[in-house]
CSV table of C-alpha atoms and ligand atoms in Angstrom, one decimal:
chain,number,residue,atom,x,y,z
G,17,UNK,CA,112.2,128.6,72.4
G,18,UNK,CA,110.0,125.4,73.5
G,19,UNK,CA,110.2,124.1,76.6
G,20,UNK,CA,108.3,120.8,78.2
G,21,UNK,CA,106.8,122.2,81.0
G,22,UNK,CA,103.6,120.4,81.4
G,23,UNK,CA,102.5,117.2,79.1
G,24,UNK,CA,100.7,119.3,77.0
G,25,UNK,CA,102.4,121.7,75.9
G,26,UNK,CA,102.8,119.3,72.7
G,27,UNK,CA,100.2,118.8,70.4
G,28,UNK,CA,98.6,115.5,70.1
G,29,UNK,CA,100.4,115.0,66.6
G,30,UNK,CA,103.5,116.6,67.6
G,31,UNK,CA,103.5,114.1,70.2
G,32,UNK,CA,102.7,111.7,67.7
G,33,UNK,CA,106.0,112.4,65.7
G,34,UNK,CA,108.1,112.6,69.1
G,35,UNK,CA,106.4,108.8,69.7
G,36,UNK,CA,107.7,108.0,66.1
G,37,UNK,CA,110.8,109.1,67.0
G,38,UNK,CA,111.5,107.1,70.3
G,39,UNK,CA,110.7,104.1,68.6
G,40,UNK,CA,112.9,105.0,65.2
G,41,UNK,CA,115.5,105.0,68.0
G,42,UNK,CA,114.8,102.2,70.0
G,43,UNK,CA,115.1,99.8,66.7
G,44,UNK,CA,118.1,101.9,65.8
G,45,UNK,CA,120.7,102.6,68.1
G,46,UNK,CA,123.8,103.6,65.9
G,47,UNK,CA,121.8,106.1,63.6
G,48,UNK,CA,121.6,108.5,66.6
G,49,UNK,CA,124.7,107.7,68.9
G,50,UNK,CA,126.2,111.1,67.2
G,51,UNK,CA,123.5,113.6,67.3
G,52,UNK,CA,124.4,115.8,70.2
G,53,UNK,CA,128.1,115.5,69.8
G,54,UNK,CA,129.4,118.6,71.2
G,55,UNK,CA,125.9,119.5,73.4
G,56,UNK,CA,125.3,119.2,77.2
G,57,UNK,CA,122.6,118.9,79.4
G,58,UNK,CA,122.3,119.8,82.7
G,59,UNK,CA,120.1,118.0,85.0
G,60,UNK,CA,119.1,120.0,88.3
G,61,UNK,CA,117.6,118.1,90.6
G,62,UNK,CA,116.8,119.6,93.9
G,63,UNK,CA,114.6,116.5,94.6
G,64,UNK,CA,115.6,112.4,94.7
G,65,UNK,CA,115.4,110.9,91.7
G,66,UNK,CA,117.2,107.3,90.2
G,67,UNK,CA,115.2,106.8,87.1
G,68,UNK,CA,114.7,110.4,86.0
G,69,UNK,CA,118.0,111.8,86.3
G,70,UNK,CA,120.2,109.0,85.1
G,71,UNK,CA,117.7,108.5,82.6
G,72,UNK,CA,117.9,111.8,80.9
G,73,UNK,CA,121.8,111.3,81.5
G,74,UNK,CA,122.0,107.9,79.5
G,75,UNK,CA,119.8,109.8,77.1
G,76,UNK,CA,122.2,112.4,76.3
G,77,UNK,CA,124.8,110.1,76.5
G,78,UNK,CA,123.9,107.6,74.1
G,79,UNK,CA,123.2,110.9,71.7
G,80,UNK,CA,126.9,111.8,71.7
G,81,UNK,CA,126.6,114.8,74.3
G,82,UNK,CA,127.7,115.1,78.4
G,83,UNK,CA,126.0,115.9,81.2
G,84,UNK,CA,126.5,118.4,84.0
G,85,UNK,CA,124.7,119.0,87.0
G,86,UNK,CA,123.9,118.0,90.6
G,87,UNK,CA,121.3,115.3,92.3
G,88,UNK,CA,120.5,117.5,95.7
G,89,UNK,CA,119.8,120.8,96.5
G,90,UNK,CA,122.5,120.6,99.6
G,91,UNK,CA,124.9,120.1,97.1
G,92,UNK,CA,124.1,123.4,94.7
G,93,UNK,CA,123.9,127.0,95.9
G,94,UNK,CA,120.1,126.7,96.5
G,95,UNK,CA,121.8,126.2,100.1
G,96,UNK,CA,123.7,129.0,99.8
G,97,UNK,CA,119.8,131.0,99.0
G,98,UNK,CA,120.0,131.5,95.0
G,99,UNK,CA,116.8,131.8,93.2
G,100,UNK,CA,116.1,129.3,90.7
G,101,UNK,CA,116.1,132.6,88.8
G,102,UNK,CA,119.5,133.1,88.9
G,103,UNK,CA,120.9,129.3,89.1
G,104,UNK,CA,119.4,129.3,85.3
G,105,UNK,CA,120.8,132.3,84.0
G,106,UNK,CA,124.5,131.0,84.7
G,107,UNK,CA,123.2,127.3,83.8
G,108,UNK,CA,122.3,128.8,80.5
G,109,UNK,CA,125.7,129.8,79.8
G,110,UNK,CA,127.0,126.4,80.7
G,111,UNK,CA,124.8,124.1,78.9
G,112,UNK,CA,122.3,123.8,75.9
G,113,UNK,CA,119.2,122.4,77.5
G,114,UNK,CA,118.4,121.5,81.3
G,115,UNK,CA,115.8,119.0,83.1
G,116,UNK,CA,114.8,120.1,86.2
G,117,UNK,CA,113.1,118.6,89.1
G,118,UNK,CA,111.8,120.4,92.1
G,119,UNK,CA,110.0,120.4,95.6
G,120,UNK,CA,108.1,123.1,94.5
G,121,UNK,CA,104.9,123.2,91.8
G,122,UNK,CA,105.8,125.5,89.3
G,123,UNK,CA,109.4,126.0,90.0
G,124,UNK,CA,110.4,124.7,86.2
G,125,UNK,CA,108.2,127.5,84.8
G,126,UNK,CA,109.2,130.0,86.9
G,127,UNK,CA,113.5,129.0,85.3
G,128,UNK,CA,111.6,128.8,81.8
G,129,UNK,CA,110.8,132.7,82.3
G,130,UNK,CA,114.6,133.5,82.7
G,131,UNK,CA,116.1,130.7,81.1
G,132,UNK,CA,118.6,130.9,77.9
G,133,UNK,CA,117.9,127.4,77.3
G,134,UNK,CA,114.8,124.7,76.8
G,135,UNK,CA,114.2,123.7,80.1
G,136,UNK,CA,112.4,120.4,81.0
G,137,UNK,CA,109.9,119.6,83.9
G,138,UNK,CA,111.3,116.3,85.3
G,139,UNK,CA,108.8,116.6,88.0
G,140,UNK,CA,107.9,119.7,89.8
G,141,UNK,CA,105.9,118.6,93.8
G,142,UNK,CA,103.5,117.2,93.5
G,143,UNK,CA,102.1,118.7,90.0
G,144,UNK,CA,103.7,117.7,86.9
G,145,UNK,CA,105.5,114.8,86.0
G,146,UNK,CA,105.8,115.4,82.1
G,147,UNK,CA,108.3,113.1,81.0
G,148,UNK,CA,107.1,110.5,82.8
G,149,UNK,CA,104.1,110.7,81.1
G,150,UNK,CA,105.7,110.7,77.3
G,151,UNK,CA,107.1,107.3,79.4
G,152,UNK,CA,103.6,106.1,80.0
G,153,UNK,CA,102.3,106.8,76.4
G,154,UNK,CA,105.3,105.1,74.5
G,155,UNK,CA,104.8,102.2,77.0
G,156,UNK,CA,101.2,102.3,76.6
G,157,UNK,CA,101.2,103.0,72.4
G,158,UNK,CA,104.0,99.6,72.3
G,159,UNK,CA,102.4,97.6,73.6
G,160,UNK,CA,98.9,98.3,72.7
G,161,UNK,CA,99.4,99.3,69.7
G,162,UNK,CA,97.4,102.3,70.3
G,163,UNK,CA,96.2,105.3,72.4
G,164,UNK,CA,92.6,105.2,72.0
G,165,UNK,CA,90.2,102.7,73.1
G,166,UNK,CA,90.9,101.2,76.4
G,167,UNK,CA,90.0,101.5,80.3
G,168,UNK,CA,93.1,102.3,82.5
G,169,UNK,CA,93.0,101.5,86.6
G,170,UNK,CA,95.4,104.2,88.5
G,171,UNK,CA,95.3,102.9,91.7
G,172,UNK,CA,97.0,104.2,95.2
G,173,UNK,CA,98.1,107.9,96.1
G,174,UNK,CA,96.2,109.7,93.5
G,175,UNK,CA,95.9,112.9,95.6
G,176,UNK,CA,100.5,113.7,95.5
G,177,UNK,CA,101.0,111.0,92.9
G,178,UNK,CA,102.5,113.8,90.0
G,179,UNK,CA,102.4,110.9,87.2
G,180,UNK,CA,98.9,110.3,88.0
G,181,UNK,CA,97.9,114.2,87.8
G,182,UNK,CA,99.7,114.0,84.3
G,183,UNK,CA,98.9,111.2,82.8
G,184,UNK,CA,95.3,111.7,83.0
G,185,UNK,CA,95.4,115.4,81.5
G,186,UNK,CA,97.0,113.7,78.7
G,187,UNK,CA,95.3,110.9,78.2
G,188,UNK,CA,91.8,112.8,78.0
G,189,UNK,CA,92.9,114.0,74.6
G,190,UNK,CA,92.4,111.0,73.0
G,191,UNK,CA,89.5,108.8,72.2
G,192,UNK,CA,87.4,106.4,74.4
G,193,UNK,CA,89.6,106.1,77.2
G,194,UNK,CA,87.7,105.4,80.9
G,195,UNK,CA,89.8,106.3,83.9
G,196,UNK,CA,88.9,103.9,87.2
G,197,UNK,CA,90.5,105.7,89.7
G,198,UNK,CA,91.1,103.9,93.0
G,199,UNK,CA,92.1,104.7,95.9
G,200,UNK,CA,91.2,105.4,99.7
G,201,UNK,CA,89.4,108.7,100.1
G,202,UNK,CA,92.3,110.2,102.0
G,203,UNK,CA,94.0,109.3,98.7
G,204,UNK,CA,91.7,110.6,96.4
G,205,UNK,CA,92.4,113.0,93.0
G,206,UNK,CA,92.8,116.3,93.4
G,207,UNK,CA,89.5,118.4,92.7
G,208,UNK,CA,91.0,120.6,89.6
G,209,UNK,CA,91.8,117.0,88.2
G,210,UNK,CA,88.1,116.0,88.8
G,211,UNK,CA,87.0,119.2,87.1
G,212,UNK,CA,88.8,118.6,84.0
G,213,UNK,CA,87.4,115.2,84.2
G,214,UNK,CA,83.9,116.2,84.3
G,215,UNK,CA,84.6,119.8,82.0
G,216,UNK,CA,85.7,117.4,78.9
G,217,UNK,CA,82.7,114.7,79.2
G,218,UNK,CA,85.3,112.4,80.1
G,219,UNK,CA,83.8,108.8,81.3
G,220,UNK,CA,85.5,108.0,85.4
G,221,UNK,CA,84.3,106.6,87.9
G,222,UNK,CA,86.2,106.6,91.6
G,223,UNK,CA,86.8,103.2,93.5
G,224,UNK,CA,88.2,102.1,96.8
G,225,UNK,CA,88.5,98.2,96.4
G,226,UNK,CA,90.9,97.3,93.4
G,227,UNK,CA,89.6,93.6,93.3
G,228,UNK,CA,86.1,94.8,92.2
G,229,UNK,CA,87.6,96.7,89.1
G,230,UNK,CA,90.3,94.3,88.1
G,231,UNK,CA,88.4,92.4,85.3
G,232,UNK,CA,87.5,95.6,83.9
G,233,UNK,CA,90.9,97.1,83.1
G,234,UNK,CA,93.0,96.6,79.8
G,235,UNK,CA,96.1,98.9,81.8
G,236,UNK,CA,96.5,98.9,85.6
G,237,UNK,CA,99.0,101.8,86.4
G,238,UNK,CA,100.1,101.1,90.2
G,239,UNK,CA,101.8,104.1,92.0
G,240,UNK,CA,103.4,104.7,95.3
G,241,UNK,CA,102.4,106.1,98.6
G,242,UNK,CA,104.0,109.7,98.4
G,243,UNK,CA,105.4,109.6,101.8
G,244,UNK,CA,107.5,113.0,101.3
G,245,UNK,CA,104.6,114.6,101.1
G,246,UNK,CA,102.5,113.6,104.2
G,247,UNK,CA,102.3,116.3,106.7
G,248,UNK,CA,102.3,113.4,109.2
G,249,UNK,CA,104.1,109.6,109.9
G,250,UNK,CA,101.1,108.2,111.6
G,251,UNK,CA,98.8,109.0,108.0
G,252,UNK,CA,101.6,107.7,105.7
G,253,UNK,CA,102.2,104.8,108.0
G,254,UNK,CA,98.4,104.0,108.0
G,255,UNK,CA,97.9,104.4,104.1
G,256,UNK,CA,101.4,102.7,102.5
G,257,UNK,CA,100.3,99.0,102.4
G,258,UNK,CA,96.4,99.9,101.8
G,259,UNK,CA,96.8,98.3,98.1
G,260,UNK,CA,99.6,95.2,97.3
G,261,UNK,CA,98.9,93.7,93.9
G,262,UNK,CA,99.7,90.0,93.9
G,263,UNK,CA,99.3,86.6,91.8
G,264,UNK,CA,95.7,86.4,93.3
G,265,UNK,CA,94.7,90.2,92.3
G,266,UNK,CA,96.0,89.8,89.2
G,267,UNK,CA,94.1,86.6,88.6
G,268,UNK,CA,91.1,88.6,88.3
G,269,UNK,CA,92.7,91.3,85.5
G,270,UNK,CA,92.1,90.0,82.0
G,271,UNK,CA,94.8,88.1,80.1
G,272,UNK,CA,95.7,91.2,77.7
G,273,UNK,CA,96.0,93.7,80.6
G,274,UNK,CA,99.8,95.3,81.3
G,275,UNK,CA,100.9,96.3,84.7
G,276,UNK,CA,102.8,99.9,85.0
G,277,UNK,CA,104.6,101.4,87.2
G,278,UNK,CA,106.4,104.6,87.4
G,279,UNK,CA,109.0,103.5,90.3
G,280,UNK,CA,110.2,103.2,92.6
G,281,UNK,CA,108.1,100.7,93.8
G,282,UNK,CA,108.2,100.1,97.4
G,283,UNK,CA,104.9,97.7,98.8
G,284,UNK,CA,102.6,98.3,96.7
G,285,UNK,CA,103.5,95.7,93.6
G,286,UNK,CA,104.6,92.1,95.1
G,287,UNK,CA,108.0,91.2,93.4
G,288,UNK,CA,105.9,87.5,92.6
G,289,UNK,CA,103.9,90.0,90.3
G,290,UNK,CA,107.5,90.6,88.2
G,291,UNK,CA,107.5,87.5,86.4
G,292,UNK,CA,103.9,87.4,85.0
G,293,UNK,CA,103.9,88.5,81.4
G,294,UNK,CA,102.1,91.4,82.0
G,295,UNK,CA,104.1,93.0,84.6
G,296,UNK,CA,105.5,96.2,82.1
G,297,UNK,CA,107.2,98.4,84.5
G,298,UNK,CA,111.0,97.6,84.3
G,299,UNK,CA,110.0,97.9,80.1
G,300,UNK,CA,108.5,101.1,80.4
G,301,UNK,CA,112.1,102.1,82.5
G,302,UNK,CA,113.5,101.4,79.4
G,303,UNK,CA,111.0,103.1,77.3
G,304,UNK,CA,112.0,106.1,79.7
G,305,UNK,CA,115.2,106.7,77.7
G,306,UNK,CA,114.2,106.5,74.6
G,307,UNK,CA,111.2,109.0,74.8
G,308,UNK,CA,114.0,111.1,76.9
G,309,UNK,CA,116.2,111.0,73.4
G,310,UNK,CA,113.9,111.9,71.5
G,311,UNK,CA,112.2,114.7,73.5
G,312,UNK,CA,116.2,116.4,73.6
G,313,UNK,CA,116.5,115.8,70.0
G,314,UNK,CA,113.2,117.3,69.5
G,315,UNK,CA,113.6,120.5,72.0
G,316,UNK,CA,117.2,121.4,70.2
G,317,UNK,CA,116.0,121.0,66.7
G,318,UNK,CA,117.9,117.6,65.9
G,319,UNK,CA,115.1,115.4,65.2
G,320,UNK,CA,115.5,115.9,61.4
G,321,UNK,CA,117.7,114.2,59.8
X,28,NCD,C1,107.9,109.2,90.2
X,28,NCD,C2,108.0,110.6,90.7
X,28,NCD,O1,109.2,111.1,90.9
X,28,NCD,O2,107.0,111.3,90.8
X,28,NCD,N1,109.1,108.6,89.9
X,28,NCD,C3,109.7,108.7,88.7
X,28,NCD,O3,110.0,109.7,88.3
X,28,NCD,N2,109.8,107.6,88.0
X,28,NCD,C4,107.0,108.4,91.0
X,28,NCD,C5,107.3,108.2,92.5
X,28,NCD,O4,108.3,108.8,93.0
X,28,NCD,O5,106.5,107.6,93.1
């Protein structure tokens, strides 16, 4: 059974094909508003989430299938102490396929080891955030046309930022891409993500001030402080408005460059930013569901006609 547990458990051309296939649905609709009749997903997310969760929902939704599940660990017998072990095992028996998000890295592989059912990462601590990078890449693919060829700017909490950690082990599989990486120092990528950087020949270089790299970037991917994950207020407190793109930043980026986001946003873009042209992220939201339908289709065999 195949699970998405980390972004690369897909081949570059399988992921290629599941590209092919968000975009097949995002130009038509009706074609696939039938092909889960009957199927459910259950979304188990002992973690926040908006975007994620209702996003995977409205996936299976617009497929023709329901959804189960519940949006805090409070409200499932996690509280009660059940093992993520045992929660799949009945889940399995309840549902067909199952995204889960989690405080804890690894937690989704450890359910993928009992589970009946292909079980999807929707963003495990601060590891993985696998869908959100399929996100990233549709969003990146439409509206460059391509995934090769280009310098990206991730700029804030680089060290807890999940997307980041992601994205980047993805991206490194394709050709001539140059991270910038830019944060404070506090902030900075974790050292197994530098390794693979450095282990693959792959050209970076680490920044602190984002209006020295601007003209240099053809994708500026802006991320959040990851406050949950400070060990202390007065760090988080001292590091959440460190960057704040606005109209005079990105009067330095080039004319061609997009703006993403994952979400939520909280200081870091300035809502002034929203209306320039290359402000992507509330497209890439939308991008969100349509990778999400194609990645269910593709995890319970319905992705051929
Ligand atoms: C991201 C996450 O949960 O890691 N959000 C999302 O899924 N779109 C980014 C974040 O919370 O900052």
């Amino acid at each position: 059974m195949k699970h998405l547990l980390s972004p690369l458990d897909f081949t570059t051309d399988e992921l290629e094909q599941l590209l092919d296939l968000a975009r097949d649905i995002s130009k038509n609709r009706d074609k696939y508003s039938h092909r889960c009749d009957g199927k459910k997903i259950a979304t188990l997310f002992y973690e926040p989430s908006t975007r994620t969760r209702l996003s995977f929902e409205a996936a299976m939704l617009n497929l023709g299938g329901s959804v189960l599940g519940f949006s805090s660990a409070n409200s499932s017998s996690a509280a009660k102490g059940e093992s993520v072990s045992d929660t799949i095992r009945v889940i399995s028996c309840y549902a067909d396929i199952c995204a889960m998000r989690h405080p804890k890295e690894g937690a989704p592989m450890v359910a993928a080891a009992k589970s009946g059912i292909p079980i999807i990462n929707a963003g495990d601590g601060g590891h993985q955030h696998p869908t959100q990078t399929l996100t990233d890449l549709m969003t990146i693919r439409e509206l460059r046309g391509s995934l090769n060829n280009f310098t990206i700017g991730l700029c804030g909490d680089l060290k807890f930022g999940r997307t980041v950690h992601s994205l980047i082990n993805s991206l490194i599989r394709y050709e001539n891409v140059k991270f910038i990486l830019i944060s404070p120092k506090e902030l900075c990528i974790p050292d197994y993500i530098r390794e693979t950087l450095i282990d693959n020949n792959i050209p970076f270089e680490e920044v602190e001030k984002l209006e020295d790299v601007m003209p240099q970037l053809d994708i500026l991917y802006m991320t959040r402080v990851q406050k949950e994950r400070f060990f202390n207020e007065d760090d988080y407190l001292r590091m959440k408005n460190f960057y704040i793109l606005d109209k005079e930043k990105m009067a330095l980026g080039k004319k061609d460059m997009y703006v993403l986001h994952p979400l939520p946003r909280v200081n870091e873009i300035s809502v002034e930013v929203d209306d320039d042209p290359r402000a992507a992220y509330f497209k890439q939201a939308q991008f969100g569901v349509y990778v999400r339908m194609a990645l269910i289709l593709t995890l319970l065999g319905l992705d051929k006609e």
